[in-house]
């Protein structure tokens, strides 16, 4: 729709609706049957699974227009699983992974793996999309795919020790 912007290299599946003024970054993948309503903003490298729902109104009424239209969603480099629901105003952290069917009601930290209804953090997910194992004696968690190291540098804050969060994963 008018005013929407879509970055380079995006893939949009069937039955994807992009409303007025929605902003989508580069290399975003949106699977089938996803509606991105005004107020949604997806940063680079976001993956939206099929039929996921990004809610932009908490209390919709047909006769009441845009009462919550300031709601926003930022999802930098996150994955949102199939049929997951994100309430309006939630900020999804970088590389966070929302499991299929989860209902996310609040902000999600970087690398968090969120599952269930309502969604709870069930662990940490690597940039390669694998669950990080238990921390070793030094507090370091390893990605089973890449071997990259991650650490909870303060409670609830995970950082990758091998590549800055703002750097893209190098091509294989
Ligand atoms: C979360 C996910 C990545 C699996 O992670 P995993 O570590 O391999 O999980 P496992 O299959 O080993 O299951 C581990 C536990 O998590 C639970 N679990 C896995 N996925 C879950 C989900 N989406 N919601 C709730 N619980 C889930 C399992 O039931 C299991 O529970 P248990 O330990 O009590 O038996 C995957 O299930 C998922 O949701 N991926 C999203 C896929 C998607 O939407 N793709 C879209 C494009 S097709």
Coordinates of N, CA and C and ligand atoms in Angstrom, one line a residue:
X1 N 0.8 -1.2 0.0 CA 0.0 0.0 0.0 C 0.9 1.2 0.0
X2 N 0.2 2.4 -0.2 CA 1.0 3.6 -0.4 C 1.9 3.9 0.9
X3 N 3.1 4.4 0.6 CA 4.0 4.8 1.6 C 4.8 3.7 2.2
X4 N 4.5 2.5 1.9 CA 5.3 1.4 2.4 C 6.6 1.3 1.7
X5 N 7.7 0.9 2.4 CA 9.0 0.8 1.8 C 9.5 -0.6 2.1
X6 N 10.1 -1.2 1.0 CA 10.6 -2.6 1.1 C 12.0 -2.6 0.6
X7 N 12.9 -3.1 1.5 CA 14.4 -3.0 1.1 C 14.8 -4.0 0.0
X8 N 16.1 -4.0 -0.2 CA 16.6 -4.9 -1.2 C 16.6 -6.4 -0.8
X9 N 16.4 -7.2 -1.8 CA 16.5 -8.7 -1.6 C 15.5 -9.3 -0.7
X10 N 14.3 -8.7 -0.6 CA 13.3 -9.3 0.3 C 12.5 -10.3 -0.5
X11 N 12.0 -11.3 0.2 CA 11.1 -12.3 -0.4 C 9.8 -12.3 0.3
X12 N 8.8 -12.1 -0.4 CA 7.4 -12.0 0.1 C 6.6 -13.2 -0.5
X13 N 6.0 -14.0 0.4 CA 5.3 -15.2 0.0 C 3.9 -14.8 -0.5
X14 N 3.1 -15.9 -0.7 CA 1.7 -15.6 -1.2 C 0.9 -15.0 -0.1
X15 N -0.1 -14.2 -0.6 CA -1.1 -13.6 0.4 C -0.4 -12.8 1.5
X16 N 0.6 -12.1 1.1 CA 1.3 -11.2 2.1 C 0.7 -9.8 1.8
X17 N 0.2 -9.1 2.9 CA -0.3 -7.8 2.7 C 0.6 -6.8 3.5
X18 N 0.9 -5.7 2.8 CA 1.8 -4.7 3.5 C 1.0 -3.4 3.4
X19 N 0.7 -2.9 4.6 CA -0.2 -1.8 4.7 C 0.6 -0.5 4.5
X20 N -0.2 0.6 4.6 CA 0.4 1.9 4.4 C 1.6 2.2 5.4
X21 N 2.6 2.7 4.9 CA 3.7 3.2 5.7 C 4.5 2.2 6.4
X22 N 4.3 0.9 6.2 CA 5.1 -0.1 6.8 C 6.5 0.0 6.3
X23 N 7.5 -0.2 7.1 CA 8.9 -0.2 6.7 C 9.5 -1.5 6.9
X24 N 10.1 -2.0 5.8 CA 10.7 -3.3 5.8 C 12.2 -3.2 5.3
X25 N 13.1 -3.7 6.1 CA 14.5 -3.5 5.8 C 14.9 -4.5 4.6
X26 N 16.3 -4.7 4.5 CA 16.8 -5.5 3.5 C 16.8 -7.0 3.9
X27 N 16.7 -7.8 2.8 CA 16.9 -9.3 3.1 C 15.9 -9.8 4.1
X28 N 14.7 -9.3 4.1 CA 13.6 -9.8 4.9 C 12.8 -10.9 4.2
X29 N 12.5 -11.9 4.9 CA 11.7 -13.0 4.3 C 10.4 -13.1 5.0
X30 N 9.3 -13.0 4.3 CA 8.0 -13.0 4.9 C 7.3 -14.2 4.2
X31 N 6.9 -15.2 4.9 CA 6.3 -16.4 4.4 C 4.8 -16.1 4.1
X32 N 4.1 -17.2 3.6 CA 2.7 -17.0 3.1 C 1.8 -16.5 4.3
X33 N 0.8 -15.8 3.9 CA -0.4 -15.5 4.7 C 0.0 -14.6 5.9
X34 N 0.8 -13.6 5.7 CA 1.2 -12.7 6.8 C 0.8 -11.3 6.4
X35 N 0.1 -10.6 7.3 CA -0.3 -9.2 7.1 C 0.6 -8.3 8.0
X36 N 1.2 -7.3 7.4 CA 2.0 -6.3 8.1 C 1.2 -5.0 8.1
X37 N 0.7 -4.7 9.2 CA -0.2 -3.5 9.3 C 0.6 -2.3 9.7
X38 N 0.0 -1.1 9.4 CA 0.6 0.1 9.7 C 1.1 0.2 11.2
X39 N 2.3 0.6 11.3 CA 2.9 0.6 12.7 C 4.0 -0.5 12.8
X40 N 4.0 -1.4 11.9 CA 5.0 -2.5 12.0 C 6.2 -2.0 11.3
X41 N 7.4 -2.3 11.8 CA 8.6 -2.0 11.2 C 9.6 -3.3 11.4
X42 N 10.0 -3.8 10.3 CA 10.9 -4.9 10.3 C 12.3 -4.4 9.9
X43 N 13.3 -4.7 10.7 CA 14.7 -4.3 10.3 C 15.2 -5.4 9.4
X44 N 16.5 -5.2 9.0 CA 17.2 -6.1 8.1 C 17.1 -7.6 8.6
X45 N 17.0 -8.5 7.7 CA 17.3 -9.9 7.9 C 16.2 -10.6 8.9
X46 N 15.1 -10.0 9.0 CA 14.0 -10.6 9.8 C 13.4 -11.7 9.0
X47 N 13.0 -12.8 9.7 CA 12.3 -13.9 9.1 C 10.9 -14.0 9.7
X48 N 9.9 -13.9 8.9 CA 8.5 -14.1 9.5 C 7.9 -15.4 8.9
X49 N 7.7 -16.3 9.8 CA 7.1 -17.6 9.4 C 5.7 -17.5 8.9
X50 N 5.2 -18.6 8.3 CA 3.9 -18.5 7.7 C 2.8 -18.3 8.7
X51 N 1.9 -17.4 8.3 CA 0.7 -17.1 9.1 C 1.0 -16.5 10.5
X52 N 2.2 -16.0 10.7 CA 2.4 -15.3 11.9 C 1.7 -14.0 12.0
X53 N 1.4 -13.5 13.2 CA 0.5 -12.4 13.3 C 1.2 -11.3 14.1
X54 N 1.4 -10.1 13.6 CA 2.0 -9.0 14.3 C 0.8 -8.0 14.6
X55 N 0.4 -8.1 15.8 CA -0.8 -7.4 16.2 C -0.5 -5.9 16.4
X56 N -1.3 -5.0 15.8 CA -1.1 -3.6 16.0 C -2.2 -2.9 16.8
X57 N -3.1 -3.7 17.3 CA -4.1 -3.1 18.2 C -4.4 -4.1 19.3
X58 N -4.4 -3.6 20.5 CA -4.7 -4.4 21.7 C -6.2 -4.7 21.9
X59 N -6.9 -3.7 21.6 CA -8.4 -3.7 21.9 C -9.2 -3.2 20.8
X60 N -9.2 -3.9 19.6 CA -9.9 -3.4 18.5 C -11.4 -3.4 18.6
X61 N -12.0 -2.3 18.1 CA -13.4 -2.2 18.0 C -13.7 -1.6 16.6
X62 N -14.6 -2.2 15.9 CA -14.8 -1.8 14.5 C -15.2 -0.3 14.4
X63 N -16.0 0.2 15.5 CA -16.4 1.5 15.4 C -15.4 2.5 15.9
X64 N -14.3 2.1 16.5 CA -13.3 3.0 17.0 C -12.1 2.9 16.2
X65 N -11.7 4.1 15.6 CA -10.6 4.1 14.6 C -9.3 4.4 15.3
X66 N -8.3 3.5 15.0 CA -6.9 3.8 15.2 C -6.6 4.3 16.6
X67 N -7.3 3.8 17.6 CA -7.0 4.3 18.9 C -5.6 3.9 19.4
X68 N -5.1 2.8 18.9 CA -3.7 2.4 19.3 C -2.8 2.4 18.1
X69 N -3.0 3.4 17.3 CA -2.2 3.4 16.0 C -0.7 3.7 16.2
X70 N -0.3 4.1 17.4 CA 1.1 4.4 17.6 C 1.9 3.2 17.9
X71 N 1.2 2.0 18.0 CA 2.0 0.8 18.3 C 3.0 0.5 17.2
X72 N 4.1 -0.1 17.7 CA 5.2 -0.4 16.7 C 5.8 -1.7 17.1
X73 N 6.4 -2.4 16.1 CA 7.1 -3.6 16.4 C 8.5 -3.5 15.6
X74 N 9.5 -3.7 16.3 CA 10.9 -3.7 15.7 C 11.4 -5.1 15.9
X75 N 11.8 -5.6 14.8 CA 12.3 -7.0 14.9 C 13.6 -7.2 14.2
X76 N 14.7 -6.6 14.7 CA 16.0 -6.7 13.9 C 16.6 -8.1 13.9
X77 N 16.7 -8.7 12.7 CA 17.3 -9.9 12.5 C 16.7 -11.1 13.3
X78 N 15.5 -10.9 13.7 CA 14.8 -12.0 14.5 C 14.1 -12.9 13.6
X79 N 13.8 -14.1 14.2 CA 12.9 -15.0 13.5 C 11.6 -15.1 14.3
X80 N 10.5 -15.1 13.5 CA 9.2 -15.2 14.1 C 8.6 -16.5 13.5
X81 N 8.3 -17.5 14.3 CA 7.9 -18.8 13.8 C 6.5 -18.8 13.3
X82 N 6.2 -19.9 12.6 CA 4.9 -20.0 12.0 C 3.8 -19.9 13.1
X83 N 2.7 -19.2 12.7 CA 1.6 -19.0 13.6 C 1.8 -18.3 14.9
X84 N 3.0 -17.7 15.1 CA 3.3 -17.0 16.3 C 2.5 -15.7 16.3
X85 N 2.2 -15.1 17.5 CA 1.5 -13.9 17.6 C 2.4 -12.9 18.4
X86 N 2.6 -11.7 17.9 CA 3.3 -10.7 18.7 C 2.4 -9.6 19.0
X87 N 2.2 -9.2 20.3 CA 1.3 -8.1 20.6 C 1.9 -6.8 20.2
X88 N 1.1 -5.8 20.0 CA 1.6 -4.5 19.6 C 2.5 -3.9 20.6
X89 N 3.5 -3.2 20.2 CA 4.4 -2.5 21.0 C 5.6 -3.3 21.5
X90 N 5.6 -4.6 21.2 CA 6.7 -5.5 21.7 C 7.9 -5.3 20.8
X91 N 9.1 -5.2 21.4 CA 10.3 -5.1 20.7 C 11.0 -6.5 20.7
X92 N 11.3 -7.0 19.6 CA 11.9 -8.3 19.5 C 13.4 -8.1 19.2
X93 N 14.2 -8.6 20.1 CA 15.7 -8.3 20.0 C 16.3 -9.0 18.8
X94 N 17.6 -8.6 18.6 CA 18.3 -9.1 17.5 C 18.6 -10.6 17.7
X95 N 18.4 -11.4 16.7 CA 18.6 -12.8 16.7 C 17.7 -13.6 17.6
X96 N 16.7 -12.9 18.2 CA 15.7 -13.6 19.0 C 15.0 -14.6 18.1
X97 N 14.4 -15.6 18.7 CA 13.8 -16.7 17.9 C 12.4 -17.0 18.6
X98 N 11.4 -16.7 17.9 CA 10.0 -16.9 18.5 C 9.5 -18.2 17.9
X99 N 9.3 -19.2 18.8 CA 8.9 -20.5 18.3 C 7.6 -20.5 17.7
X100 N 7.3 -21.6 16.9 CA 6.0 -21.7 16.2 C 4.9 -21.7 17.3
X101 N 3.9 -20.9 17.0 CA 2.7 -20.9 17.8 C 2.8 -20.0 19.1
X102 N 3.9 -19.4 19.3 CA 4.1 -18.7 20.6 C 3.3 -17.4 20.6
X103 N 2.9 -17.0 21.7 CA 2.2 -15.7 21.9 C 3.1 -14.8 22.7
X104 N 3.7 -13.8 22.1 CA 4.7 -12.9 22.8 C 4.0 -11.7 23.3
X105 N 4.1 -11.4 24.6 CA 3.3 -10.3 25.1 C 4.2 -9.1 25.5
X106 N 5.5 -9.2 25.4 CA 6.3 -8.1 25.8 C 7.6 -8.1 25.1
X107 N 8.6 -7.3 25.5 CA 9.8 -7.2 24.8 C 10.6 -8.5 25.0
X108 N 11.4 -8.8 24.0 CA 12.2 -10.0 24.0 C 13.7 -9.6 23.8
X109 N 14.6 -10.1 24.7 CA 16.0 -9.8 24.6 C 16.7 -10.4 23.4
X110 N 17.8 -9.9 23.0 CA 18.6 -10.5 21.9 C 18.8 -12.0 22.2
X111 N 18.8 -12.8 21.2 CA 19.1 -14.2 21.2 C 18.1 -15.1 22.0
X112 N 17.1 -14.5 22.6 CA 16.2 -15.3 23.4 C 15.4 -16.3 22.5
X113 N 15.2 -17.5 23.0 CA 14.3 -18.4 22.4 C 13.0 -18.4 23.3
X114 N 11.9 -18.0 22.6 CA 10.6 -17.8 23.3 C 9.6 -18.9 22.8
X115 N 9.1 -19.6 23.7 CA 8.1 -20.7 23.4 C 6.9 -20.6 24.2
X116 N 5.7 -21.0 23.7 CA 4.5 -21.2 24.5 C 3.6 -20.1 24.5
X117 N 2.5 -20.3 25.2 CA 1.4 -19.3 25.3 C 1.1 -19.1 26.8
X118 N 1.3 -18.0 27.4 CA 2.1 -16.9 26.8 C 3.6 -17.4 26.7
X119 N 4.3 -16.7 25.8 CA 5.7 -17.2 25.6 C 6.6 -16.9 26.8
X120 N 7.4 -17.9 27.1 CA 8.5 -17.8 28.1 C 9.8 -18.0 27.4
X121 N 10.8 -17.4 28.0 CA 12.2 -17.7 27.5 C 12.6 -19.1 27.9
X122 N 12.9 -19.9 26.9 CA 13.3 -21.3 27.2 C 14.8 -21.5 27.0
X123 N 15.5 -20.5 26.7 CA 16.9 -20.7 26.4 C 17.4 -19.5 25.5
X124 N 18.6 -19.8 24.9 CA 19.2 -18.8 24.0 C 19.4 -19.4 22.7
X125 N 19.3 -18.7 21.6 CA 19.4 -19.2 20.3 C 20.6 -18.5 19.6
X126 N 21.4 -19.3 18.9 CA 22.6 -18.7 18.2 C 22.2 -18.0 17.0
X127 N 23.1 -17.3 16.4 CA 22.8 -16.5 15.2 C 22.6 -17.5 14.0
X128 N 23.1 -18.7 14.2 CA 22.8 -19.7 13.1 C 21.5 -20.5 13.3
X129 N 20.8 -20.1 14.4 CA 19.5 -20.7 14.6 C 19.5 -22.0 15.4
X130 N 20.5 -22.2 16.2 CA 20.5 -23.4 17.0 C 20.5 -23.0 18.5
X131 N 19.9 -23.9 19.3 CA 19.8 -23.6 20.7 C 21.2 -23.7 21.3
X132 N 21.6 -22.7 22.1 CA 22.9 -22.7 22.8 C 22.8 -23.6 24.0
X133 N 23.9 -24.4 24.2 CA 24.0 -25.3 25.3 C 24.3 -24.6 26.6
X134 N 24.4 -25.4 27.6 CA 24.6 -24.9 29.0 C 26.0 -24.2 29.0
X135 N 26.1 -23.1 29.8 CA 27.4 -22.4 29.8 C 28.5 -23.3 30.4
X136 N 29.7 -23.2 29.9 CA 30.9 -23.9 30.5 C 31.3 -23.2 31.8
X137 N 32.5 -23.7 32.3 CA 32.9 -23.1 33.6 C 33.2 -21.6 33.5
X138 N 33.5 -21.2 32.3 CA 33.8 -19.7 32.1 C 32.6 -19.0 31.8
X139 N 31.4 -19.6 31.8 CA 30.2 -19.0 31.5 C 29.9 -18.8 30.0
X140 N 30.7 -19.5 29.2 CA 30.6 -19.4 27.7 C 29.6 -20.5 27.2
X141 N 28.7 -20.1 26.3 CA 27.9 -21.0 25.6 C 28.3 -21.1 24.1
X142 N 28.2 -22.3 23.6 CA 28.7 -22.6 22.2 C 27.6 -22.9 21.3
X143 N 27.7 -22.4 20.0 CA 26.7 -22.8 19.0 C 27.2 -24.1 18.4
X144 N 26.3 -25.2 18.5 CA 26.7 -26.5 17.9 C 27.0 -26.5 16.4
X145 N 26.5 -25.5 15.7 CA 26.7 -25.4 14.3 C 28.0 -24.7 13.9
X146 N 28.2 -23.6 14.5 CA 29.4 -22.8 14.1 C 30.5 -22.8 15.1
X147 N 30.2 -23.2 16.3 CA 31.3 -23.2 17.4 C 31.4 -21.8 17.9
X148 N 30.7 -20.8 17.4 CA 30.9 -19.4 17.9 C 30.5 -19.4 19.4
X149 N 31.1 -18.5 20.1 CA 30.9 -18.4 21.6 C 30.0 -17.3 21.9
X150 N 29.2 -17.5 22.9 CA 28.2 -16.5 23.4 C 28.3 -16.5 24.9
X151 N 28.0 -15.3 25.5 CA 28.1 -15.2 27.0 C 27.0 -14.3 27.5
X152 N 26.4 -14.6 28.6 CA 25.5 -13.7 29.3 C 26.3 -12.7 30.1
X153 N 26.5 -11.6 29.5 CA 27.5 -10.6 30.1 C 26.9 -9.9 31.3
X154 N 25.6 -9.8 31.3 CA 24.8 -9.4 32.5 C 23.5 -10.2 32.5
X155 N 22.8 -10.2 33.6 CA 21.6 -11.0 33.6 C 20.6 -10.6 32.5
X156 N 20.3 -11.6 31.6 CA 19.4 -11.4 30.5 C 20.0 -10.7 29.3
X157 N 21.3 -10.5 29.3 CA 21.9 -9.9 28.1 C 23.0 -10.8 27.6
X158 N 22.8 -11.3 26.4 CA 23.7 -12.2 25.8 C 24.4 -11.5 24.6
X159 N 25.7 -11.8 24.5 CA 26.5 -11.2 23.4 C 27.3 -12.3 22.7
X160 N 27.5 -12.2 21.4 CA 28.3 -13.1 20.7 C 29.8 -12.6 20.9
X161 N 30.7 -13.5 21.3 CA 32.0 -13.1 21.5 C 32.9 -13.2 20.2
X162 N 32.3 -13.7 19.2 CA 33.1 -13.9 18.0 C 32.7 -13.0 16.8
X163 N 31.6 -12.3 16.9 CA 31.2 -11.4 15.8 C 30.2 -10.4 16.4
X164 N 30.6 -9.1 16.1 CA 29.7 -8.1 16.6 C 28.3 -8.3 16.1
X165 N 27.3 -8.0 16.9 CA 25.9 -8.2 16.6 C 25.5 -7.4 15.3
X166 N 26.2 -6.3 15.0 CA 25.8 -5.6 13.8 C 26.5 -6.0 12.6
X167 N 27.4 -7.0 12.7 CA 28.0 -7.5 11.5 C 27.2 -8.7 10.9
X168 N 27.1 -8.8 9.6 CA 26.4 -10.0 9.1 C 27.2 -11.2 9.1
X169 N 26.6 -12.3 9.2 CA 27.4 -13.6 9.2 C 28.1 -13.7 7.8
X170 N 29.4 -14.0 7.8 CA 30.1 -14.1 6.6 C 29.6 -15.2 5.7
X171 N 29.6 -14.9 4.4 CA 29.1 -16.0 3.5 C 30.0 -17.2 3.6
X172 N 29.4 -18.4 3.4 CA 30.2 -19.6 3.5 C 31.1 -19.7 2.3
Ligands
LIG1 C1 11.7 -24.0 18.8 C2 12.2 -24.9 17.7 C3 13.3 -24.2 16.9 C4 12.7 -26.2 18.2 O1 13.8 -26.1 19.0 P1 14.5 -27.4 19.6 O2 15.5 -27.0 20.5 O3 14.9 -28.2 18.4 O4 13.3 -28.1 20.2 P2 12.9 -29.7 20.4 O5 12.1 -30.1 19.2 O6 14.2 -30.5 20.7 O7 12.0 -29.6 21.7 C5 12.5 -29.3 22.9 C6 11.3 -28.9 23.8 O8 10.7 -27.7 23.4 C7 9.4 -27.9 23.1 N1 9.1 -27.1 21.9 C8 9.7 -27.1 20.7 N2 9.1 -26.2 19.9 C9 8.1 -25.6 20.6 C10 7.2 -24.6 20.3 N3 7.2 -24.0 19.1 N4 6.3 -24.3 21.2 C11 6.3 -24.9 22.4 N5 7.2 -25.8 22.8 C12 8.1 -26.2 21.9 C13 9.3 -29.4 22.8 O9 7.9 -29.8 23.0 C14 10.2 -29.9 23.8 O10 9.6 -29.9 25.1 P3 10.1 -31.0 26.2 O11 11.5 -30.8 26.5 O12 9.2 -30.7 27.4 O13 9.8 -32.3 25.6 C15 11.1 -25.2 16.8 O14 10.2 -26.1 17.4 C16 10.3 -24.1 16.2 O15 9.3 -23.6 16.8 N6 10.7 -23.6 15.0 C17 10.0 -22.6 14.3 C18 9.7 -23.2 12.9 C19 8.9 -22.3 12.1 O16 8.0 -21.7 12.5 N7 9.3 -22.2 10.8 C20 8.7 -21.3 9.9 C21 9.1 -21.6 8.5 S1 8.6 -23.1 7.9

